[in-house]
Amino acid sequence: AQSVTQPDIHITVSEGASLELRCNYSYGATPYLFWYVQSPGQGLQLLLKYFSGDTLVQGIKGFEAEFKRSQSSFNLRKPSVHWSDAAEYFCAVGGKAGNMLTFGGGTRLMVKP
Amino acid sequence: DVKVTQSSRYLVKRTGEKVFLECVQDMDHENMFWYRQDPGLGLRLIYFSYDVKMKEKGDIPEGYSVSREKKERFSLILESASTNQTSMYLCASGTVANYGYTFGSGTRLTVV
């Protein structure tokens, strides 16, 4: 069975500081990995995805994520956080063989001025 | 861009009412999904559909049903709304192997 763990429920960073959100997954084959962002009261928006190839993927809003197969991780990073990045972030895993995405529990990011 | 539209952003219903939440997508996706989102519980899959008139139960189907009469429309039905169904409901469509899911803006349902 596939699963996703986001160990940090809440994270607070200062504006301008760097950010790393952790994601660990369990999947029996080559995973397809996603990060979504949800602003308050909104649906989820795709930030970036990893299917194959370069393990460092770039996304929208200046985010990037690195796939590390040996660690079963897909951590999201941003070099300098903006106040508008305050939101909830979800990591998800799926596979080519199926149509189901499994989501992590989410990490709520707060940004201090 | 793929668009997934949920008919209502906010809805207030009374206990025992029959409630319909509508979702329409415009990209000819075969797969559509209904989730509910509650604080601390993340996204939980209620029902999904791979094709017209086809439905599969997700993790928490109790108290819900769905209808997919047309490919673009996937409706979630609360047969008799209860207060514990107060939640944010998210519709999504898409395929993992393409671009993942596209989500609607959500419907915040309050049952009083």
Tab-separated table of C-alpha atoms in Angstrom:
chain	number	residue	atom	x	y	z
A	1	ALA	CA	0.000	0.000	0.000
A	2	GLN	CA	1.186	3.500	-0.710
A	3	SER	CA	1.481	6.123	1.998
A	4	VAL	CA	2.864	9.593	2.597
A	5	THR	CA	4.152	11.090	5.831
A	6	GLN	CA	4.670	14.768	6.414
A	7	PRO	CA	6.328	14.820	9.835
A	8	ASP	CA	5.804	18.516	10.511
A	9	ILE	CA	2.219	19.606	11.112
A	10	HIS	CA	3.139	23.254	11.621
A	11	ILE	CA	6.219	25.231	10.647
A	12	THR	CA	6.920	28.897	11.286
A	13	VAL	CA	9.676	30.736	9.443
A	14	SER	CA	10.670	34.363	9.182
A	15	GLU	CA	10.123	36.185	5.929
A	16	GLY	CA	13.273	35.943	3.819
A	17	ALA	CA	14.466	32.772	5.528
A	18	SER	CA	14.893	29.494	3.704
A	19	LEU	CA	12.298	26.757	3.920
A	20	GLU	CA	12.322	22.992	3.753
A	21	LEU	CA	9.172	20.905	4.129
A	22	ARG	CA	9.676	17.214	4.609
A	23	CYS	CA	7.890	14.402	2.823
A	24	ASN	CA	8.513	10.673	3.127
A	25	TYR	CA	6.647	8.171	1.025
A	26	SER	CA	6.115	4.456	0.749
A	27	TYR	CA	5.474	3.015	-2.685
A	28	GLY	CA	6.276	-0.363	-4.181
A	29	ALA	CA	7.387	0.796	-7.611
A	30	THR	CA	8.702	3.942	-9.215
A	31	PRO	CA	6.682	6.729	-7.640
A	32	TYR	CA	5.137	9.779	-9.175
A	33	LEU	CA	5.445	12.562	-6.600
A	34	PHE	CA	3.610	15.832	-6.235
A	35	TRP	CA	3.500	18.894	-4.033
A	36	TYR	CA	0.323	20.938	-3.765
A	37	VAL	CA	-0.348	24.216	-1.965
A	38	GLN	CA	-3.644	25.300	-0.464
A	39	SER	CA	-4.281	28.916	0.454
A	40	PRO	CA	-6.930	29.541	3.112
A	41	GLY	CA	-10.423	28.728	1.880
A	42	GLN	CA	-9.188	27.558	-1.499
A	43	GLY	CA	-8.663	24.310	-3.365
A	44	LEU	CA	-5.275	22.698	-3.915
A	45	GLN	CA	-2.906	24.048	-6.549
A	46	LEU	CA	-0.111	21.992	-8.085
A	47	LEU	CA	3.339	23.345	-7.209
A	48	LEU	CA	5.504	20.742	-8.911
A	49	LYS	CA	5.725	17.082	-9.830
A	50	TYR	CA	8.361	14.403	-10.304
A	51	PHE	CA	7.906	11.584	-12.787
A	52	SER	CA	11.437	10.637	-13.851
A	53	GLY	CA	14.780	12.082	-14.888
A	54	ASP	CA	16.472	14.888	-13.009
A	55	THR	CA	15.846	14.385	-9.319
A	56	LEU	CA	15.722	18.120	-8.645
A	57	VAL	CA	12.504	19.554	-10.006
A	58	GLN	CA	11.511	23.163	-10.284
A	59	GLY	CA	7.999	24.387	-9.701
A	60	ILE	CA	5.972	27.536	-9.595
A	61	LYS	CA	6.415	30.394	-7.112
A	62	GLY	CA	10.162	29.678	-6.775
A	63	PHE	CA	9.756	26.262	-5.148
A	64	GLU	CA	11.861	23.208	-5.865
A	65	ALA	CA	11.885	19.633	-4.607
A	66	GLU	CA	14.460	16.885	-4.593
A	67	PHE	CA	13.647	13.203	-5.035
A	68	LYS	CA	15.922	10.929	-3.015
A	69	ARG	CA	15.108	7.316	-3.727
A	70	SER	CA	17.472	5.953	-1.068
A	71	GLN	CA	15.678	7.974	1.610
A	72	SER	CA	12.165	7.656	0.145
A	73	SER	CA	11.892	11.404	0.419
A	74	PHE	CA	10.669	14.276	-1.681
A	75	ASN	CA	11.356	17.438	0.322
A	76	LEU	CA	10.136	20.831	-0.802
A	77	ARG	CA	12.454	23.845	-0.588
A	78	LYS	CA	12.452	27.546	-1.155
A	79	PRO	CA	15.515	29.764	-0.667
A	80	SER	CA	13.651	32.838	0.561
A	81	VAL	CA	10.110	32.718	1.880
A	82	HIS	CA	7.599	35.482	1.198
A	83	TRP	CA	4.635	36.332	3.417
A	84	SER	CA	2.332	35.164	0.614
A	85	ASP	CA	3.745	31.631	0.959
A	86	ALA	CA	1.780	31.146	4.173
A	87	ALA	CA	-0.513	28.232	3.339
A	88	GLU	CA	-0.910	24.498	3.786
A	89	TYR	CA	1.295	22.212	1.741
A	90	PHE	CA	0.482	18.661	0.746
A	91	CYS	CA	2.788	15.985	-0.600
A	92	ALA	CA	1.257	13.167	-2.661
A	93	VAL	CA	2.402	9.909	-4.244
A	94	GLY	CA	0.955	7.798	-7.026
A	95	GLY	CA	2.113	5.497	-9.758
A	96	LYS	CA	1.856	4.888	-13.451
A	97	ALA	CA	-0.121	1.725	-12.927
A	98	GLY	CA	-2.936	3.306	-11.014
A	99	ASN	CA	-5.017	6.430	-10.877
A	100	MET	CA	-4.959	7.049	-7.169
A	101	LEU	CA	-2.978	9.734	-5.434
A	102	THR	CA	-2.303	9.304	-1.754
A	103	PHE	CA	-1.865	12.529	0.183
A	104	GLY	CA	0.104	13.312	3.285
A	105	GLY	CA	-1.546	14.997	6.224
A	106	GLY	CA	-0.253	18.415	5.237
A	107	THR	CA	2.109	20.980	6.734
A	108	ARG	CA	0.806	24.395	7.673
A	109	LEU	CA	3.362	27.116	7.029
A	110	MET	CA	3.239	30.389	8.903
A	111	VAL	CA	5.508	33.278	7.932
A	112	LYS	CA	6.658	35.820	10.503
A	113	PRO	CA	7.266	39.381	9.362
B	1	ASP	CA	-5.881	25.131	-18.301
B	2	VAL	CA	-8.014	22.416	-16.828
B	3	LYS	CA	-10.809	23.847	-14.871
B	4	VAL	CA	-12.768	22.149	-12.134
B	5	THR	CA	-15.761	24.102	-10.966
B	6	GLN	CA	-17.695	23.483	-7.788
B	7	SER	CA	-21.092	25.084	-7.867
B	8	SER	CA	-21.091	26.554	-4.360
B	9	ARG	CA	-18.316	28.033	-2.233
B	10	TYR	CA	-20.372	28.143	0.941
B	11	LEU	CA	-23.478	26.189	1.833
B	12	VAL	CA	-25.574	26.052	4.991
B	13	LYS	CA	-28.070	23.223	5.330
B	14	ARG	CA	-30.285	21.849	8.066
B	15	THR	CA	-29.942	18.437	9.649
B	16	GLY	CA	-31.865	15.837	7.677
B	17	GLU	CA	-31.858	17.743	4.405
B	18	LYS	CA	-30.743	16.096	1.180
B	19	VAL	CA	-27.721	17.973	-0.117
B	20	PHE	CA	-26.233	17.984	-3.605
B	21	LEU	CA	-22.689	19.174	-4.246
B	22	GLU	CA	-21.939	19.613	-7.925
B	23	CYS	CA	-18.602	19.428	-9.697
B	24	VAL	CA	-17.917	20.036	-13.387
B	25	GLN	CA	-14.645	19.658	-15.270
B	26	ASP	CA	-13.926	20.861	-18.779
B	27	MET	CA	-10.993	18.688	-19.906
B	28	ASP	CA	-12.655	15.407	-20.750
B	29	HIS	CA	-11.059	13.621	-17.798
B	30	GLU	CA	-12.307	10.141	-17.107
B	31	ASN	CA	-11.324	10.208	-13.431
B	32	MET	CA	-13.094	12.347	-10.889
B	33	PHE	CA	-12.845	12.382	-7.097
B	34	TRP	CA	-14.579	13.731	-4.022
B	35	TYR	CA	-12.614	14.460	-0.844
B	36	ARG	CA	-13.496	15.959	2.477
B	37	GLN	CA	-10.969	17.969	4.425
B	38	ASP	CA	-11.054	18.449	8.168
B	39	PRO	CA	-8.468	20.059	10.458
B	40	GLY	CA	-5.880	17.528	11.549
B	41	LEU	CA	-7.259	14.798	9.309
B	42	GLY	CA	-5.946	15.897	5.922
B	43	LEU	CA	-7.773	14.881	2.761
B	44	ARG	CA	-9.985	11.820	2.956
B	45	LEU	CA	-11.365	10.208	-0.180
B	46	ILE	CA	-15.136	9.769	-0.170
B	47	TYR	CA	-15.891	8.405	-3.653
B	48	PHE	CA	-14.297	8.339	-7.052
B	49	SER	CA	-15.334	7.543	-10.591
B	50	TYR	CA	-13.390	6.240	-13.570
B	51	ASP	CA	-16.133	6.624	-16.114
B	52	VAL	CA	-19.709	7.606	-16.684
B	53	LYS	CA	-22.117	5.724	-14.418
B	54	MET	CA	-19.177	4.116	-12.672
B	55	LYS	CA	-18.379	4.764	-8.997
B	56	GLU	CA	-16.107	3.330	-6.381
B	57	LYS	CA	-16.102	3.845	-2.619
B	58	GLY	CA	-13.188	5.610	-1.096
B	59	ASP	CA	-12.094	5.578	2.526
B	60	ILE	CA	-15.150	7.224	4.091
B	61	PRO	CA	-18.243	6.617	1.935
B	62	GLU	CA	-20.749	6.232	4.769
B	63	GLY	CA	-23.520	8.787	4.598
B	64	TYR	CA	-22.683	9.778	1.032
B	65	SER	CA	-23.567	8.710	-2.473
B	66	VAL	CA	-22.493	9.971	-5.890
B	67	SER	CA	-23.832	10.310	-9.385
B	68	ARG	CA	-22.006	10.497	-12.683
B	69	GLU	CA	-24.499	10.684	-15.515
B	70	LYS	CA	-22.222	12.701	-17.789
B	71	LYS	CA	-18.461	12.577	-18.126
B	72	GLU	CA	-17.929	16.172	-17.102
B	73	ARG	CA	-20.144	16.166	-14.018
B	74	PHE	CA	-19.675	14.335	-10.723
B	75	SER	CA	-22.173	14.982	-7.964
B	76	LEU	CA	-21.825	14.212	-4.279
B	77	ILE	CA	-25.057	13.559	-2.410
B	78	LEU	CA	-25.652	13.683	1.305
B	79	GLU	CA	-28.862	11.695	1.641
B	80	SER	CA	-29.689	13.064	5.101
B	81	ALA	CA	-27.239	15.695	6.238
B	82	SER	CA	-25.871	15.472	9.756
B	83	THR	CA	-23.788	17.902	11.778
B	84	ASN	CA	-20.746	15.630	11.571
B	85	GLN	CA	-20.746	16.204	7.821
B	86	THR	CA	-19.868	19.846	8.336
B	87	SER	CA	-16.616	20.090	6.406
B	88	MET	CA	-14.759	21.402	3.385
B	89	TYR	CA	-15.508	19.295	0.305
B	90	LEU	CA	-13.045	19.193	-2.560
B	91	CYS	CA	-13.643	17.826	-6.035
B	92	ALA	CA	-10.757	16.817	-8.290
B	93	SER	CA	-10.243	15.349	-11.722
B	94	GLY	CA	-7.260	14.027	-13.626
B	95	THR	CA	-4.796	11.206	-13.972
B	96	VAL	CA	-1.680	10.510	-11.940
B	97	ALA	CA	0.410	9.720	-15.012
B	98	ASN	CA	-0.371	13.017	-16.738
B	99	TYR	CA	-0.404	16.040	-14.488
B	100	GLY	CA	-1.863	14.687	-11.320
B	101	TYR	CA	-5.183	16.044	-10.149
B	102	THR	CA	-6.741	19.440	-10.670
B	103	PHE	CA	-8.866	20.585	-7.766
B	104	GLY	CA	-11.894	22.782	-7.543
B	105	SER	CA	-12.011	25.699	-5.108
B	106	GLY	CA	-13.939	23.676	-2.570
B	107	THR	CA	-17.361	23.898	-0.941
B	108	ARG	CA	-17.509	24.702	2.730
B	109	LEU	CA	-20.638	22.990	3.998
B	110	THR	CA	-22.142	23.755	7.374
B	111	VAL	CA	-24.936	21.552	8.671
B	112	VAL	CA	-26.941	23.099	11.490
